[in-house]
């Protein structure tokens, strides 16, 4: 059975770059963020527009408008997550079902893995980390990012130190590409030959 490795990390830690390293090494990766963006252009759009009028145009969610509508309200954020998370989970189920017995290892790239209980669906968890100063510099270099937005996002995420204590593996991205790549290769070597647990998939997700 495919060994499912959960991949997570706080904003600015280098999670997406680490996911790309797995892809380059031939490991299938399910990207929860990319799935959300695809859903915003598809079947999630009418549901979100109904819940948050004015956030979708011509069947496509305007992410800036949606962010403005929910970022400062925990209640509205939970309402959005109640719409989106089940749809993402369906896509994840389909991904894993297609891979069953075909790939020795698959990665679930989920930003809020611990916060949403996603670690229970994984055989092990990898946390991507970096020093707080490196994280801050990376995030504030992004277009349109401010200190206020950065801290609002951090407030929704489990602290890095707490994630690290719950991880089976760590990748520190502060030492450059070659170091991160070596860490990923070491993890894959550790997982070689380790079977994942048997999973029972909901037929409606086929």
JSON list of C-alpha atoms in Angstrom, two decimals:
[
{"chain": "A", "resi": 1, "resn": "UNK", "atom": "CA", "xyz": [0.00, 0.00, 0.00]},
{"chain": "A", "resi": 2, "resn": "UNK", "atom": "CA", "xyz": [1.11, 3.54, -0.70]},
{"chain": "A", "resi": 3, "resn": "UNK", "atom": "CA", "xyz": [2.82, 5.24, 2.25]},
{"chain": "A", "resi": 4, "resn": "UNK", "atom": "CA", "xyz": [1.12, 8.62, 2.72]},
{"chain": "A", "resi": 5, "resn": "UNK", "atom": "CA", "xyz": [3.40, 11.39, 3.95]},
{"chain": "A", "resi": 6, "resn": "UNK", "atom": "CA", "xyz": [1.72, 14.56, 5.17]},
{"chain": "A", "resi": 7, "resn": "UNK", "atom": "CA", "xyz": [3.65, 17.73, 4.30]},
{"chain": "A", "resi": 8, "resn": "UNK", "atom": "CA", "xyz": [2.97, 20.94, 6.18]},
{"chain": "A", "resi": 9, "resn": "UNK", "atom": "CA", "xyz": [4.59, 24.11, 7.44]},
{"chain": "A", "resi": 10, "resn": "UNK", "atom": "CA", "xyz": [3.67, 27.65, 8.35]},
{"chain": "A", "resi": 11, "resn": "UNK", "atom": "CA", "xyz": [3.60, 30.47, 5.82]},
{"chain": "A", "resi": 12, "resn": "UNK", "atom": "CA", "xyz": [7.04, 31.37, 4.48]},
{"chain": "A", "resi": 13, "resn": "UNK", "atom": "CA", "xyz": [8.74, 28.19, 5.64]},
{"chain": "A", "resi": 14, "resn": "UNK", "atom": "CA", "xyz": [9.36, 26.79, 2.14]},
{"chain": "A", "resi": 15, "resn": "UNK", "atom": "CA", "xyz": [6.66, 24.13, 2.03]},
{"chain": "A", "resi": 16, "resn": "UNK", "atom": "CA", "xyz": [5.85, 24.63, -1.65]},
{"chain": "A", "resi": 17, "resn": "UNK", "atom": "CA", "xyz": [9.52, 24.46, -2.63]},
{"chain": "A", "resi": 18, "resn": "UNK", "atom": "CA", "xyz": [9.86, 21.26, -0.61]},
{"chain": "A", "resi": 19, "resn": "UNK", "atom": "CA", "xyz": [6.82, 19.78, -2.35]},
{"chain": "A", "resi": 20, "resn": "UNK", "atom": "CA", "xyz": [8.50, 20.58, -5.68]},
{"chain": "A", "resi": 21, "resn": "UNK", "atom": "CA", "xyz": [11.57, 18.63, -4.54]},
{"chain": "A", "resi": 22, "resn": "UNK", "atom": "CA", "xyz": [9.41, 15.56, -3.99]},
{"chain": "A", "resi": 23, "resn": "UNK", "atom": "CA", "xyz": [7.88, 15.98, -7.45]},
{"chain": "A", "resi": 24, "resn": "UNK", "atom": "CA", "xyz": [11.33, 16.22, -9.05]},
{"chain": "A", "resi": 25, "resn": "UNK", "atom": "CA", "xyz": [12.22, 12.96, -7.36]},
{"chain": "A", "resi": 26, "resn": "UNK", "atom": "CA", "xyz": [9.16, 11.27, -8.86]},
{"chain": "A", "resi": 27, "resn": "UNK", "atom": "CA", "xyz": [6.88, 11.32, -5.83]},
{"chain": "A", "resi": 28, "resn": "UNK", "atom": "CA", "xyz": [3.20, 12.14, -6.52]},
{"chain": "A", "resi": 29, "resn": "UNK", "atom": "CA", "xyz": [2.04, 15.22, -4.59]},
{"chain": "A", "resi": 30, "resn": "UNK", "atom": "CA", "xyz": [-1.51, 16.33, -3.89]},
{"chain": "A", "resi": 31, "resn": "UNK", "atom": "CA", "xyz": [-1.45, 20.11, -3.40]},
{"chain": "A", "resi": 32, "resn": "UNK", "atom": "CA", "xyz": [-4.38, 21.24, -1.25]},
{"chain": "A", "resi": 33, "resn": "UNK", "atom": "CA", "xyz": [-3.81, 24.93, -2.10]},
{"chain": "A", "resi": 34, "resn": "UNK", "atom": "CA", "xyz": [-3.79, 24.25, -5.84]},
{"chain": "A", "resi": 35, "resn": "UNK", "atom": "CA", "xyz": [-6.95, 22.21, -5.42]},
{"chain": "A", "resi": 36, "resn": "UNK", "atom": "CA", "xyz": [-8.64, 25.12, -3.63]},
{"chain": "A", "resi": 37, "resn": "UNK", "atom": "CA", "xyz": [-7.68, 27.50, -6.45]},
{"chain": "A", "resi": 38, "resn": "UNK", "atom": "CA", "xyz": [-9.09, 25.06, -8.99]},
{"chain": "A", "resi": 39, "resn": "UNK", "atom": "CA", "xyz": [-12.31, 24.74, -6.98]},
{"chain": "A", "resi": 40, "resn": "UNK", "atom": "CA", "xyz": [-12.57, 28.54, -6.85]},
{"chain": "A", "resi": 41, "resn": "UNK", "atom": "CA", "xyz": [-12.77, 28.45, -10.64]},
{"chain": "A", "resi": 42, "resn": "UNK", "atom": "CA", "xyz": [-15.25, 25.61, -10.61]},
{"chain": "A", "resi": 43, "resn": "UNK", "atom": "CA", "xyz": [-17.79, 23.93, -8.40]},
{"chain": "A", "resi": 44, "resn": "UNK", "atom": "CA", "xyz": [-16.99, 25.84, -5.21]},
{"chain": "A", "resi": 45, "resn": "UNK", "atom": "CA", "xyz": [-17.65, 29.24, -6.79]},
{"chain": "A", "resi": 46, "resn": "UNK", "atom": "CA", "xyz": [-21.48, 29.21, -6.67]},
{"chain": "A", "resi": 47, "resn": "UNK", "atom": "CA", "xyz": [-21.46, 27.88, -3.10]},
{"chain": "A", "resi": 48, "resn": "UNK", "atom": "CA", "xyz": [-19.07, 30.62, -1.99]},
{"chain": "A", "resi": 49, "resn": "UNK", "atom": "CA", "xyz": [-20.98, 33.34, -3.82]},
{"chain": "A", "resi": 50, "resn": "UNK", "atom": "CA", "xyz": [-24.16, 32.22, -2.08]},
{"chain": "A", "resi": 51, "resn": "UNK", "atom": "CA", "xyz": [-22.50, 32.39, 1.34]},
{"chain": "A", "resi": 52, "resn": "UNK", "atom": "CA", "xyz": [-20.50, 35.57, 0.63]},
{"chain": "A", "resi": 53, "resn": "UNK", "atom": "CA", "xyz": [-22.34, 37.64, -2.01]},
{"chain": "A", "resi": 54, "resn": "UNK", "atom": "CA", "xyz": [-20.12, 39.68, -4.29]},
{"chain": "A", "resi": 55, "resn": "UNK", "atom": "CA", "xyz": [-17.06, 37.45, -4.00]},
{"chain": "A", "resi": 56, "resn": "UNK", "atom": "CA", "xyz": [-17.48, 35.62, -7.32]},
{"chain": "A", "resi": 57, "resn": "UNK", "atom": "CA", "xyz": [-17.88, 36.91, -10.86]},
{"chain": "A", "resi": 58, "resn": "UNK", "atom": "CA", "xyz": [-18.76, 34.79, -13.91]},
{"chain": "A", "resi": 59, "resn": "UNK", "atom": "CA", "xyz": [-18.31, 31.62, -11.91]},
{"chain": "A", "resi": 60, "resn": "UNK", "atom": "CA", "xyz": [-14.86, 32.48, -10.57]},
{"chain": "A", "resi": 61, "resn": "UNK", "atom": "CA", "xyz": [-14.09, 33.45, -6.97]},
{"chain": "A", "resi": 62, "resn": "UNK", "atom": "CA", "xyz": [-12.20, 36.72, -6.56]},
{"chain": "A", "resi": 63, "resn": "UNK", "atom": "CA", "xyz": [-9.65, 35.71, -3.94]},
{"chain": "A", "resi": 64, "resn": "UNK", "atom": "CA", "xyz": [-8.92, 39.28, -2.88]},
{"chain": "A", "resi": 65, "resn": "UNK", "atom": "CA", "xyz": [-12.60, 40.00, -2.24]},
{"chain": "A", "resi": 66, "resn": "UNK", "atom": "CA", "xyz": [-13.07, 36.70, -0.46]},
{"chain": "A", "resi": 67, "resn": "UNK", "atom": "CA", "xyz": [-10.02, 37.33, 1.71]},
{"chain": "A", "resi": 68, "resn": "UNK", "atom": "CA", "xyz": [-11.34, 40.75, 2.67]},
{"chain": "A", "resi": 69, "resn": "UNK", "atom": "CA", "xyz": [-14.69, 39.16, 3.56]},
{"chain": "A", "resi": 70, "resn": "UNK", "atom": "CA", "xyz": [-13.36, 36.45, 5.85]},
{"chain": "A", "resi": 71, "resn": "UNK", "atom": "CA", "xyz": [-9.85, 37.22, 7.09]},
{"chain": "A", "resi": 72, "resn": "UNK", "atom": "CA", "xyz": [-10.87, 39.26, 10.14]},
{"chain": "A", "resi": 73, "resn": "UNK", "atom": "CA", "xyz": [-13.74, 37.00, 11.20]},
{"chain": "A", "resi": 74, "resn": "UNK", "atom": "CA", "xyz": [-13.21, 33.56, 12.67]},
{"chain": "A", "resi": 75, "resn": "UNK", "atom": "CA", "xyz": [-16.90, 32.78, 12.18]},
{"chain": "A", "resi": 76, "resn": "UNK", "atom": "CA", "xyz": [-16.81, 33.64, 8.46]},
{"chain": "A", "resi": 77, "resn": "UNK", "atom": "CA", "xyz": [-13.53, 31.78, 8.02]},
{"chain": "A", "resi": 78, "resn": "UNK", "atom": "CA", "xyz": [-15.08, 28.68, 9.57]},
{"chain": "A", "resi": 79, "resn": "UNK", "atom": "CA", "xyz": [-18.08, 29.09, 7.28]},
{"chain": "A", "resi": 80, "resn": "UNK", "atom": "CA", "xyz": [-15.76, 29.19, 4.26]},
{"chain": "A", "resi": 81, "resn": "UNK", "atom": "CA", "xyz": [-13.81, 26.17, 5.47]},
{"chain": "A", "resi": 82, "resn": "UNK", "atom": "CA", "xyz": [-17.04, 24.23, 5.93]},
{"chain": "A", "resi": 83, "resn": "UNK", "atom": "CA", "xyz": [-17.70, 24.76, 2.21]},
{"chain": "A", "resi": 84, "resn": "UNK", "atom": "CA", "xyz": [-14.22, 24.18, 0.85]},
{"chain": "A", "resi": 85, "resn": "UNK", "atom": "CA", "xyz": [-12.65, 21.49, 3.04]},
{"chain": "A", "resi": 86, "resn": "UNK", "atom": "CA", "xyz": [-15.09, 18.68, 2.14]},
{"chain": "A", "resi": 87, "resn": "UNK", "atom": "CA", "xyz": [-14.52, 19.38, -1.57]},
{"chain": "A", "resi": 88, "resn": "UNK", "atom": "CA", "xyz": [-10.75, 19.30, -1.11]},
{"chain": "A", "resi": 89, "resn": "UNK", "atom": "CA", "xyz": [-11.08, 16.05, 0.83]},
{"chain": "A", "resi": 90, "resn": "UNK", "atom": "CA", "xyz": [-12.98, 14.50, -2.09]},
{"chain": "A", "resi": 91, "resn": "UNK", "atom": "CA", "xyz": [-10.16, 15.44, -4.46]},
{"chain": "A", "resi": 92, "resn": "UNK", "atom": "CA", "xyz": [-7.62, 14.01, -2.02]},
{"chain": "A", "resi": 93, "resn": "UNK", "atom": "CA", "xyz": [-9.53, 10.73, -1.76]},
{"chain": "A", "resi": 94, "resn": "UNK", "atom": "CA", "xyz": [-9.60, 10.42, -5.55]},
{"chain": "A", "resi": 95, "resn": "UNK", "atom": "CA", "xyz": [-5.86, 11.13, -5.73]},
{"chain": "A", "resi": 96, "resn": "UNK", "atom": "CA", "xyz": [-5.03, 8.42, -3.20]},
{"chain": "A", "resi": 97, "resn": "UNK", "atom": "CA", "xyz": [-7.41, 5.91, -4.71]},
{"chain": "A", "resi": 98, "resn": "UNK", "atom": "CA", "xyz": [-5.77, 6.30, -8.12]},
{"chain": "A", "resi": 99, "resn": "UNK", "atom": "CA", "xyz": [-2.35, 5.69, -6.55]},
{"chain": "A", "resi": 100, "resn": "UNK", "atom": "CA", "xyz": [-3.28, 2.71, -4.38]},
{"chain": "A", "resi": 101, "resn": "UNK", "atom": "CA", "xyz": [-0.65, -0.01, -4.88]},
{"chain": "A", "resi": 102, "resn": "UNK", "atom": "CA", "xyz": [0.99, 1.99, -7.71]},
{"chain": "A", "resi": 103, "resn": "UNK", "atom": "CA", "xyz": [3.25, 4.48, -5.92]},
{"chain": "A", "resi": 104, "resn": "UNK", "atom": "CA", "xyz": [5.35, 3.47, -2.89]},
{"chain": "A", "resi": 105, "resn": "UNK", "atom": "CA", "xyz": [5.09, 6.99, -1.42]},
{"chain": "A", "resi": 106, "resn": "UNK", "atom": "CA", "xyz": [2.66, 9.87, -1.97]},
{"chain": "A", "resi": 107, "resn": "UNK", "atom": "CA", "xyz": [2.65, 13.31, -0.40]},
{"chain": "A", "resi": 108, "resn": "UNK", "atom": "CA", "xyz": [-0.35, 15.26, 0.86]},
{"chain": "A", "resi": 109, "resn": "UNK", "atom": "CA", "xyz": [0.69, 18.94, 0.82]},
{"chain": "A", "resi": 110, "resn": "UNK", "atom": "CA", "xyz": [-1.72, 20.54, 3.33]},
{"chain": "A", "resi": 111, "resn": "UNK", "atom": "CA", "xyz": [-0.97, 23.96, 4.87]},
{"chain": "A", "resi": 112, "resn": "UNK", "atom": "CA", "xyz": [-3.34, 23.47, 7.82]},
{"chain": "A", "resi": 113, "resn": "UNK", "atom": "CA", "xyz": [-2.66, 19.77, 8.30]},
{"chain": "A", "resi": 114, "resn": "UNK", "atom": "CA", "xyz": [-2.65, 19.72, 12.10]},
{"chain": "A", "resi": 115, "resn": "UNK", "atom": "CA", "xyz": [-5.23, 22.48, 12.44]},
{"chain": "A", "resi": 116, "resn": "UNK", "atom": "CA", "xyz": [-7.78, 20.43, 10.46]},
{"chain": "A", "resi": 117, "resn": "UNK", "atom": "CA", "xyz": [-6.91, 17.00, 11.86]},
{"chain": "A", "resi": 118, "resn": "UNK", "atom": "CA", "xyz": [-5.39, 15.91, 8.56]},
{"chain": "A", "resi": 119, "resn": "UNK", "atom": "CA", "xyz": [-2.52, 14.08, 10.23]},
{"chain": "A", "resi": 120, "resn": "UNK", "atom": "CA", "xyz": [-4.93, 11.23, 11.01]},
{"chain": "A", "resi": 121, "resn": "UNK", "atom": "CA", "xyz": [-5.06, 10.48, 7.26]},
{"chain": "A", "resi": 122, "resn": "UNK", "atom": "CA", "xyz": [-1.28, 10.20, 6.99]},
{"chain": "A", "resi": 123, "resn": "UNK", "atom": "CA", "xyz": [1.21, 7.48, 7.87]},
{"chain": "A", "resi": 124, "resn": "UNK", "atom": "CA", "xyz": [3.79, 10.10, 8.89]},
{"chain": "A", "resi": 125, "resn": "UNK", "atom": "CA", "xyz": [4.12, 13.88, 8.87]},
{"chain": "A", "resi": 126, "resn": "UNK", "atom": "CA", "xyz": [6.94, 16.09, 7.60]},
{"chain": "A", "resi": 127, "resn": "UNK", "atom": "CA", "xyz": [7.11, 19.66, 8.87]},
{"chain": "A", "resi": 128, "resn": "UNK", "atom": "CA", "xyz": [9.01, 22.26, 6.85]},
{"chain": "A", "resi": 129, "resn": "UNK", "atom": "CA", "xyz": [10.65, 24.83, 9.08]},
{"chain": "A", "resi": 130, "resn": "UNK", "atom": "CA", "xyz": [13.04, 27.79, 9.15]},
{"chain": "A", "resi": 131, "resn": "UNK", "atom": "CA", "xyz": [14.09, 30.40, 11.74]},
{"chain": "A", "resi": 132, "resn": "UNK", "atom": "CA", "xyz": [11.44, 33.01, 12.51]},
{"chain": "A", "resi": 133, "resn": "UNK", "atom": "CA", "xyz": [13.55, 35.84, 11.07]},
{"chain": "A", "resi": 134, "resn": "UNK", "atom": "CA", "xyz": [13.93, 33.99, 7.76]},
{"chain": "A", "resi": 135, "resn": "UNK", "atom": "CA", "xyz": [10.20, 33.28, 7.69]},
{"chain": "A", "resi": 136, "resn": "UNK", "atom": "CA", "xyz": [9.32, 36.93, 8.28]},
{"chain": "A", "resi": 137, "resn": "UNK", "atom": "CA", "xyz": [11.70, 38.22, 5.61]},
{"chain": "A", "resi": 138, "resn": "UNK", "atom": "CA", "xyz": [10.32, 35.77, 3.04]},
{"chain": "A", "resi": 139, "resn": "UNK", "atom": "CA", "xyz": [6.70, 36.60, 3.75]},
{"chain": "A", "resi": 140, "resn": "UNK", "atom": "CA", "xyz": [7.08, 40.38, 3.83]},
{"chain": "A", "resi": 141, "resn": "UNK", "atom": "CA", "xyz": [8.88, 40.24, 0.47]},
{"chain": "A", "resi": 142, "resn": "UNK", "atom": "CA", "xyz": [5.66, 38.99, -1.15]},
{"chain": "A", "resi": 143, "resn": "UNK", "atom": "CA", "xyz": [3.66, 41.53, -3.18]},
{"chain": "A", "resi": 144, "resn": "UNK", "atom": "CA", "xyz": [0.85, 43.09, -1.17]},
{"chain": "A", "resi": 145, "resn": "UNK", "atom": "CA", "xyz": [1.91, 41.52, 2.12]},
{"chain": "A", "resi": 146, "resn": "UNK", "atom": "CA", "xyz": [1.93, 43.62, 5.28]},
{"chain": "A", "resi": 147, "resn": "UNK", "atom": "CA", "xyz": [2.85, 42.98, 8.90]},
{"chain": "A", "resi": 148, "resn": "UNK", "atom": "CA", "xyz": [-0.85, 43.00, 9.78]},
{"chain": "A", "resi": 149, "resn": "UNK", "atom": "CA", "xyz": [-1.73, 40.40, 7.13]},
{"chain": "A", "resi": 150, "resn": "UNK", "atom": "CA", "xyz": [1.26, 38.29, 8.12]},
{"chain": "A", "resi": 151, "resn": "UNK", "atom": "CA", "xyz": [0.23, 38.19, 11.77]},
{"chain": "A", "resi": 152, "resn": "UNK", "atom": "CA", "xyz": [-3.43, 37.55, 10.88]},
{"chain": "A", "resi": 153, "resn": "UNK", "atom": "CA", "xyz": [-2.31, 34.49, 8.93]},
{"chain": "A", "resi": 154, "resn": "UNK", "atom": "CA", "xyz": [-0.01, 33.33, 11.74]},
{"chain": "A", "resi": 155, "resn": "UNK", "atom": "CA", "xyz": [-2.88, 33.63, 14.21]},
{"chain": "A", "resi": 156, "resn": "UNK", "atom": "CA", "xyz": [-4.76, 30.96, 12.24]},
{"chain": "A", "resi": 157, "resn": "UNK", "atom": "CA", "xyz": [-1.81, 28.58, 12.16]},
{"chain": "A", "resi": 158, "resn": "UNK", "atom": "CA", "xyz": [-0.34, 26.35, 14.83]},
{"chain": "A", "resi": 159, "resn": "UNK", "atom": "CA", "xyz": [2.99, 27.65, 16.10]},
{"chain": "A", "resi": 160, "resn": "UNK", "atom": "CA", "xyz": [6.03, 26.30, 14.30]},
{"chain": "A", "resi": 161, "resn": "UNK", "atom": "CA", "xyz": [7.53, 24.89, 17.50]},
{"chain": "A", "resi": 162, "resn": "UNK", "atom": "CA", "xyz": [4.30, 22.99, 18.20]},
{"chain": "A", "resi": 163, "resn": "UNK", "atom": "CA", "xyz": [4.26, 21.55, 14.69]},
{"chain": "A", "resi": 164, "resn": "UNK", "atom": "CA", "xyz": [7.86, 20.44, 15.04]},
{"chain": "A", "resi": 165, "resn": "UNK", "atom": "CA", "xyz": [7.10, 18.50, 18.23]},
{"chain": "A", "resi": 166, "resn": "UNK", "atom": "CA", "xyz": [4.39, 16.55, 16.36]},
{"chain": "A", "resi": 167, "resn": "UNK", "atom": "CA", "xyz": [6.45, 15.82, 13.25]},
{"chain": "A", "resi": 168, "resn": "UNK", "atom": "CA", "xyz": [8.04, 12.52, 12.29]},
{"chain": "A", "resi": 169, "resn": "UNK", "atom": "CA", "xyz": [10.42, 14.33, 9.93]},
{"chain": "A", "resi": 170, "resn": "UNK", "atom": "CA", "xyz": [11.73, 17.89, 9.58]},
{"chain": "A", "resi": 171, "resn": "UNK", "atom": "CA", "xyz": [13.15, 19.80, 6.62]},
{"chain": "A", "resi": 172, "resn": "UNK", "atom": "CA", "xyz": [14.98, 23.04, 7.43]},
{"chain": "A", "resi": 173, "resn": "UNK", "atom": "CA", "xyz": [14.91, 25.25, 4.32]},
{"chain": "A", "resi": 174, "resn": "UNK", "atom": "CA", "xyz": [17.12, 28.02, 5.69]},
{"chain": "A", "resi": 175, "resn": "UNK", "atom": "CA", "xyz": [20.35, 26.43, 4.46]},
{"chain": "A", "resi": 176, "resn": "UNK", "atom": "CA", "xyz": [19.63, 26.54, 0.73]},
{"chain": "A", "resi": 177, "resn": "UNK", "atom": "CA", "xyz": [18.35, 24.29, -2.04]},
{"chain": "A", "resi": 178, "resn": "UNK", "atom": "CA", "xyz": [21.07, 21.64, -1.90]},
{"chain": "A", "resi": 179, "resn": "UNK", "atom": "CA", "xyz": [20.59, 21.11, 1.82]},
{"chain": "A", "resi": 180, "resn": "UNK", "atom": "CA", "xyz": [16.80, 20.85, 1.50]},
{"chain": "A", "resi": 181, "resn": "UNK", "atom": "CA", "xyz": [17.16, 18.40, -1.39]},
{"chain": "A", "resi": 182, "resn": "UNK", "atom": "CA", "xyz": [19.54, 16.24, 0.65]},
{"chain": "A", "resi": 183, "resn": "UNK", "atom": "CA", "xyz": [17.08, 16.22, 3.55]},
{"chain": "A", "resi": 184, "resn": "UNK", "atom": "CA", "xyz": [14.23, 15.13, 1.26]},
{"chain": "A", "resi": 185, "resn": "UNK", "atom": "CA", "xyz": [16.34, 12.35, -0.25]},
{"chain": "A", "resi": 186, "resn": "UNK", "atom": "CA", "xyz": [17.24, 11.16, 3.24]},
{"chain": "A", "resi": 187, "resn": "UNK", "atom": "CA", "xyz": [13.56, 11.01, 4.20]},
{"chain": "A", "resi": 188, "resn": "UNK", "atom": "CA", "xyz": [12.68, 9.03, 1.08]},
{"chain": "A", "resi": 189, "resn": "UNK", "atom": "CA", "xyz": [15.52, 6.61, 1.83]},
{"chain": "A", "resi": 190, "resn": "UNK", "atom": "CA", "xyz": [14.11, 6.17, 5.33]},
{"chain": "A", "resi": 191, "resn": "UNK", "atom": "CA", "xyz": [10.65, 5.44, 3.92]},
{"chain": "A", "resi": 192, "resn": "UNK", "atom": "CA", "xyz": [11.84, 2.97, 1.28]},
{"chain": "A", "resi": 193, "resn": "UNK", "atom": "CA", "xyz": [10.00, -0.30, 1.66]},
{"chain": "A", "resi": 194, "resn": "UNK", "atom": "CA", "xyz": [7.70, 0.94, 4.41]},
{"chain": "A", "resi": 195, "resn": "UNK", "atom": "CA", "xyz": [4.08, 0.11, 3.56]},
{"chain": "A", "resi": 196, "resn": "UNK", "atom": "CA", "xyz": [1.25, 2.49, 4.29]},
{"chain": "A", "resi": 197, "resn": "UNK", "atom": "CA", "xyz": [-1.83, 1.39, 6.13]},
{"chain": "A", "resi": 198, "resn": "UNK", "atom": "CA", "xyz": [-4.80, 0.02, 4.26]},
{"chain": "A", "resi": 199, "resn": "UNK", "atom": "CA", "xyz": [-7.36, 2.69, 3.42]},
{"chain": "A", "resi": 200, "resn": "UNK", "atom": "CA", "xyz": [-11.06, 2.34, 2.72]},
{"chain": "A", "resi": 201, "resn": "UNK", "atom": "CA", "xyz": [-12.28, 4.86, 0.19]},
{"chain": "A", "resi": 202, "resn": "UNK", "atom": "CA", "xyz": [-15.77, 6.25, -0.13]},
{"chain": "A", "resi": 203, "resn": "UNK", "atom": "CA", "xyz": [-17.14, 5.02, -3.45]},
{"chain": "A", "resi": 204, "resn": "UNK", "atom": "CA", "xyz": [-18.68, 8.42, -4.20]},
{"chain": "A", "resi": 205, "resn": "UNK", "atom": "CA", "xyz": [-15.12, 9.81, -4.41]},
{"chain": "A", "resi": 206, "resn": "UNK", "atom": "CA", "xyz": [-14.12, 7.40, -7.18]}
]
